[in-house]
Tab-separated table of C-alpha atoms in Angstrom:
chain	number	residue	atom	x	y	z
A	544	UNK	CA	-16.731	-0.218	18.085
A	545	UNK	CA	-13.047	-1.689	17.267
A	546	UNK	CA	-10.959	-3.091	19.023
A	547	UNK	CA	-8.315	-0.372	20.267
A	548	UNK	CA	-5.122	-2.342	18.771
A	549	UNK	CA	-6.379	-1.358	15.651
A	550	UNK	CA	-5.171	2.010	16.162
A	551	UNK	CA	-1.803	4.064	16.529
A	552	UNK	CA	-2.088	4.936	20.525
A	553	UNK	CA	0.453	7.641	19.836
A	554	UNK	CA	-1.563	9.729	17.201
A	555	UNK	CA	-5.486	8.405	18.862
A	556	UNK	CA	-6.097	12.258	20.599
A	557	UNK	CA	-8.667	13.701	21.091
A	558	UNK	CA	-6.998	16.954	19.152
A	559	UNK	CA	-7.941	14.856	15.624
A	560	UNK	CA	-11.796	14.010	17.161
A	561	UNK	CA	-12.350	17.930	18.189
A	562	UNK	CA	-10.618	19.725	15.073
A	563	UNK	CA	-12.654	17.139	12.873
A	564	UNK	CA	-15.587	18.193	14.561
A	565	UNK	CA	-14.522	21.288	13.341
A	566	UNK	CA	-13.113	21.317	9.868
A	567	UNK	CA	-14.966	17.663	8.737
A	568	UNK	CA	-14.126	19.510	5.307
A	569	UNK	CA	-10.270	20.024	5.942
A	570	UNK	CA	-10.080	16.865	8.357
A	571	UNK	CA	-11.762	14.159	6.067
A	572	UNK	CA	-12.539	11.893	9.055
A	573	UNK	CA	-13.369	11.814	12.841
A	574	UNK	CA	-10.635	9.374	13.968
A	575	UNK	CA	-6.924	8.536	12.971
A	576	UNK	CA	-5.297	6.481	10.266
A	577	UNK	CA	-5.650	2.866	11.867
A	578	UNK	CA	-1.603	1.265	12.141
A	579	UNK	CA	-2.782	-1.209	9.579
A	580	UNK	CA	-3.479	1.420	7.081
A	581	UNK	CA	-0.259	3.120	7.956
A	582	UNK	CA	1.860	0.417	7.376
A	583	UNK	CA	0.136	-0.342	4.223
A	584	UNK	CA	0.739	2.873	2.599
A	585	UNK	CA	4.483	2.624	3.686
A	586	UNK	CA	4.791	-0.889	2.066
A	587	UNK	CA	2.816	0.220	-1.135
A	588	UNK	CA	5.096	3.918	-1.292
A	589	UNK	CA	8.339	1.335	-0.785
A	590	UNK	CA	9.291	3.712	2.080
A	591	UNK	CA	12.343	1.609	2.575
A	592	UNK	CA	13.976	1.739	0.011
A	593	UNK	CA	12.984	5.474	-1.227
A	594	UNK	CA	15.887	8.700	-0.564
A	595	UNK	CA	13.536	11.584	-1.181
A	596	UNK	CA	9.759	11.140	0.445
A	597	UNK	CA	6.691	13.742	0.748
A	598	UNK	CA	3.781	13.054	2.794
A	599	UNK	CA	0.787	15.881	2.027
A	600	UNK	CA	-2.259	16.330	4.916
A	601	UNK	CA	-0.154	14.509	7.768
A	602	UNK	CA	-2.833	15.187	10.940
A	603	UNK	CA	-1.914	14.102	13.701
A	604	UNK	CA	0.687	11.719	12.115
A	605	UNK	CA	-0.620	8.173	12.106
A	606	UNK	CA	1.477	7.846	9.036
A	607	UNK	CA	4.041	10.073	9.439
A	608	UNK	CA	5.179	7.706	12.347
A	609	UNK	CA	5.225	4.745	10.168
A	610	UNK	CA	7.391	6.734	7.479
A	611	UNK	CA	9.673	7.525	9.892
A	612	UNK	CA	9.996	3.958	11.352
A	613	UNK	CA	10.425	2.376	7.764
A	614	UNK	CA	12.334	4.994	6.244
A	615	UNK	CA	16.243	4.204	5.409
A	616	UNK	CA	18.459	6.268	7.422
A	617	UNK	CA	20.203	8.354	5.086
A	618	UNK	CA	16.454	9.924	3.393
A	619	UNK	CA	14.716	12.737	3.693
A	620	UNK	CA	10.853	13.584	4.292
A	621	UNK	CA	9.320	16.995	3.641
A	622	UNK	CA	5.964	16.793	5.442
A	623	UNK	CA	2.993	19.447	4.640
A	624	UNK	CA	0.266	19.621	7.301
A	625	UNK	CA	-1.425	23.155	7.015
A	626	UNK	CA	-4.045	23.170	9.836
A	627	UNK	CA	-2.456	24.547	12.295
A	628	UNK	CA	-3.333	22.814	15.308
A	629	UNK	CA	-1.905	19.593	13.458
A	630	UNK	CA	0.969	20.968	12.340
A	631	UNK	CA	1.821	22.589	16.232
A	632	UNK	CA	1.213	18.669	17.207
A	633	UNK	CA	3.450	17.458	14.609
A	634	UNK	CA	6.593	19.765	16.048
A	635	UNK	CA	6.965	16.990	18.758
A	636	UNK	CA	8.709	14.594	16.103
A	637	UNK	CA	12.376	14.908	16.606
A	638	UNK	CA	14.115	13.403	13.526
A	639	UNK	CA	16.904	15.588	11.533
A	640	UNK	CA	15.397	13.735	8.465
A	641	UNK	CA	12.679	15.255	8.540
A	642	UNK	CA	10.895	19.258	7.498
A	643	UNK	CA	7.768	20.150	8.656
A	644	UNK	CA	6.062	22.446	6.559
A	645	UNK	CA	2.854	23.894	7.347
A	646	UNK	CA	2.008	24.828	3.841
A	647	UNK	CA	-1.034	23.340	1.207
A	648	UNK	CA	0.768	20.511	-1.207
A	649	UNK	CA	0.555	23.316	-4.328
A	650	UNK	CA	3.646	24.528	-2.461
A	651	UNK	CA	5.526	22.033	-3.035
A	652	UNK	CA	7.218	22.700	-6.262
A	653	UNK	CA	8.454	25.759	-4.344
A	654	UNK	CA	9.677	23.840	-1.152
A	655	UNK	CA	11.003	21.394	-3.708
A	656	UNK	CA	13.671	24.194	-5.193
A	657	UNK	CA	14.405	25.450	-1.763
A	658	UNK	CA	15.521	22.745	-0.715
A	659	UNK	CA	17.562	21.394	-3.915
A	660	UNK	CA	15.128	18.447	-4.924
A	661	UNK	CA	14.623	17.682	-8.465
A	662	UNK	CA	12.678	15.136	-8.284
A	663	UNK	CA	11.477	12.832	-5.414
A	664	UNK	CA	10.951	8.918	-4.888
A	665	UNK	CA	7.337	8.778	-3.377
A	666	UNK	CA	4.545	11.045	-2.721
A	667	UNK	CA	1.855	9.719	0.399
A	668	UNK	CA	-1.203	11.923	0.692
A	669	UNK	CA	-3.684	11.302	3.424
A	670	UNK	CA	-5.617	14.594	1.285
A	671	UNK	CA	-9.854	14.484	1.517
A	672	UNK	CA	-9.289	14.740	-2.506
A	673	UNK	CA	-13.452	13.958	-2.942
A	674	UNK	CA	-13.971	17.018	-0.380
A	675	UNK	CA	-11.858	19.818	-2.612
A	676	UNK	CA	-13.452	21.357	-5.854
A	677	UNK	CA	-12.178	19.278	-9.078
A	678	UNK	CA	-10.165	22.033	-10.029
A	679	UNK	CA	-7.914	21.930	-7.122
A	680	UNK	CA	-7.929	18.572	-7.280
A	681	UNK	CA	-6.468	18.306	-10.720
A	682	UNK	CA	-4.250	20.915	-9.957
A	683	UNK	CA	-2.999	18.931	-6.606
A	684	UNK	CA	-2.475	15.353	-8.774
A	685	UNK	CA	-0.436	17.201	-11.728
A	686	UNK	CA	2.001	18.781	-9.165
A	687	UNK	CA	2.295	15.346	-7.181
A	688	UNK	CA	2.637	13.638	-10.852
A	689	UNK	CA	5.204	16.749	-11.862
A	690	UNK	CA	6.981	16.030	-8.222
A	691	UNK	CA	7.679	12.335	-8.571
A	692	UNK	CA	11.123	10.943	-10.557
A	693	UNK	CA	10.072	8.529	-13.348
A	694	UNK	CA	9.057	5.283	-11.662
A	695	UNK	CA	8.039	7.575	-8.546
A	696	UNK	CA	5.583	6.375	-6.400
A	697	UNK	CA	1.944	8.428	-5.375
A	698	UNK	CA	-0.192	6.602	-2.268
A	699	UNK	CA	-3.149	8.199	-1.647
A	700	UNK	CA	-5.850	7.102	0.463
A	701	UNK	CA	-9.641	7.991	0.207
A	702	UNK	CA	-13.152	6.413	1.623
A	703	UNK	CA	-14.478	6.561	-1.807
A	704	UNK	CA	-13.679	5.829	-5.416
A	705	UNK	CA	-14.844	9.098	-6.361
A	706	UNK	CA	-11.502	10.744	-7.210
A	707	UNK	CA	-10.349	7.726	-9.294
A	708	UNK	CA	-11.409	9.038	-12.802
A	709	UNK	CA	-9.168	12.078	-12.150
A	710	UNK	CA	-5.967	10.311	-10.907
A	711	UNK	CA	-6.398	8.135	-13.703
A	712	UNK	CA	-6.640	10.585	-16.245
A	713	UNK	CA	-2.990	11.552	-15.341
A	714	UNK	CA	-1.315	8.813	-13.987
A	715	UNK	CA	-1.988	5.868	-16.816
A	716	UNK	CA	-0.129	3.377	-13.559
A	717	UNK	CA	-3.186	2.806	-10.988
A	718	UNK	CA	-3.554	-0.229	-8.510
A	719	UNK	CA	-6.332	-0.212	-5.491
A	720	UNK	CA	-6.550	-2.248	-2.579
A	721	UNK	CA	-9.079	-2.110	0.319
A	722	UNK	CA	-8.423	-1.734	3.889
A	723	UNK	CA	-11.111	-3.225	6.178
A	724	UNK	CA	-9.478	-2.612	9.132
A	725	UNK	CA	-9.683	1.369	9.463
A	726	UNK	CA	-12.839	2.989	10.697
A	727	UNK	CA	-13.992	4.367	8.168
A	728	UNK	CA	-12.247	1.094	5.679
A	729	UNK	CA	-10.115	2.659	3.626
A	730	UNK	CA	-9.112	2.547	-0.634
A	731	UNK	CA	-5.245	3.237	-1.493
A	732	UNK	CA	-5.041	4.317	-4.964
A	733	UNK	CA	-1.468	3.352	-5.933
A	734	UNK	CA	-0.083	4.784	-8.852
A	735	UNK	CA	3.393	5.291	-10.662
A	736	UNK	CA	5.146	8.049	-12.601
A	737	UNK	CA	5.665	6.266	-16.233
């Protein structure tokens, strides 16, 4: 068992444990993002210094919390968390910088026009990529690699290194590093819009 510090208190419910239990499928784990990971991705997506951010498969927003703490002030993040009993939880962040959009990520060229983006600075996906059907996704890595400006930013995060062919068959830009301390330990595939 680890140690509890290694986890975001905030987002540790027993709402991720029970819909995992669930939708294992959907979920792609039985606990949280660890704060370790979170921060990680945030530092790897350079959060800080990024104006437009998306963050695809949110749960119960171990990261999400972490974008919003590193985020400069004058961004904005567009957050897609479909399963509903995530996306009810995720209503209780109060931020104007933020939209909360409980829509799949292939929406997001549409939510993209709505809301008068052309491009945007970082994509960070918390997506079970090795649990969806090839075809979806390599349809879900060419809209994130259509999303990004040049020199954009994708973070994804996976137990596995099964999905790594396929990102790198689109984005040619690919750096991984391993994070022990996340139950299950975690890859993030880095990669960047040429």
């Amino acid at each position: 068992i680890l140690p509890v510090s290694l986890w975001n208190c905030e987002s540790m419910r027993p709402l991720f444990f029970l819909e995992s239990l669930k939708h294992i499928k959907e979920v792609g784990s039985f606990v949280p993002s660890s704060s370790i990971l979170a921060r990680r991705m945030t530092v790897r997506a350079q959060v800080d210094s990024a104006q437009t951010i998306v963050e695809i498969g949110a749960g119960t927003g171990s990261i999400t919390r972490q974008i919003i703490k590193d985020m400069p002030v004058q961004s904005k993040l567009l957050i897609f968390e479909p399963h509903l009993p995530f996306f009810h939880h995720l209503q209780s962040l109060k931020d104007p910088r933020i939209s909360l959009l409980s829509d799949q990520a292939q929406t997001l060229p549409f939510e993209m026009k709505k809301q008068g983006l052309f491009g945007v600075d970082c994509i960070i996906s918390g997506l079970p990529l090795a649990n969806l059907s090839k075809n979806d996704q390599q349809k879900i890595i060419r809209i994130i690699y259509s999303a990004l400006n040049p020199g954009g930013r994708y973070v994804q995060f996976q137990y596995s290194l099964l999905s790594y062919p396929l990102i790198r068959s689109i984005f040619r830009n690919i750096s991984l590093s391993l994070v022990c301390r996340n139950f299950p330990p975690a890859i993030i595939y880095t990669s960047v819009k040429n």
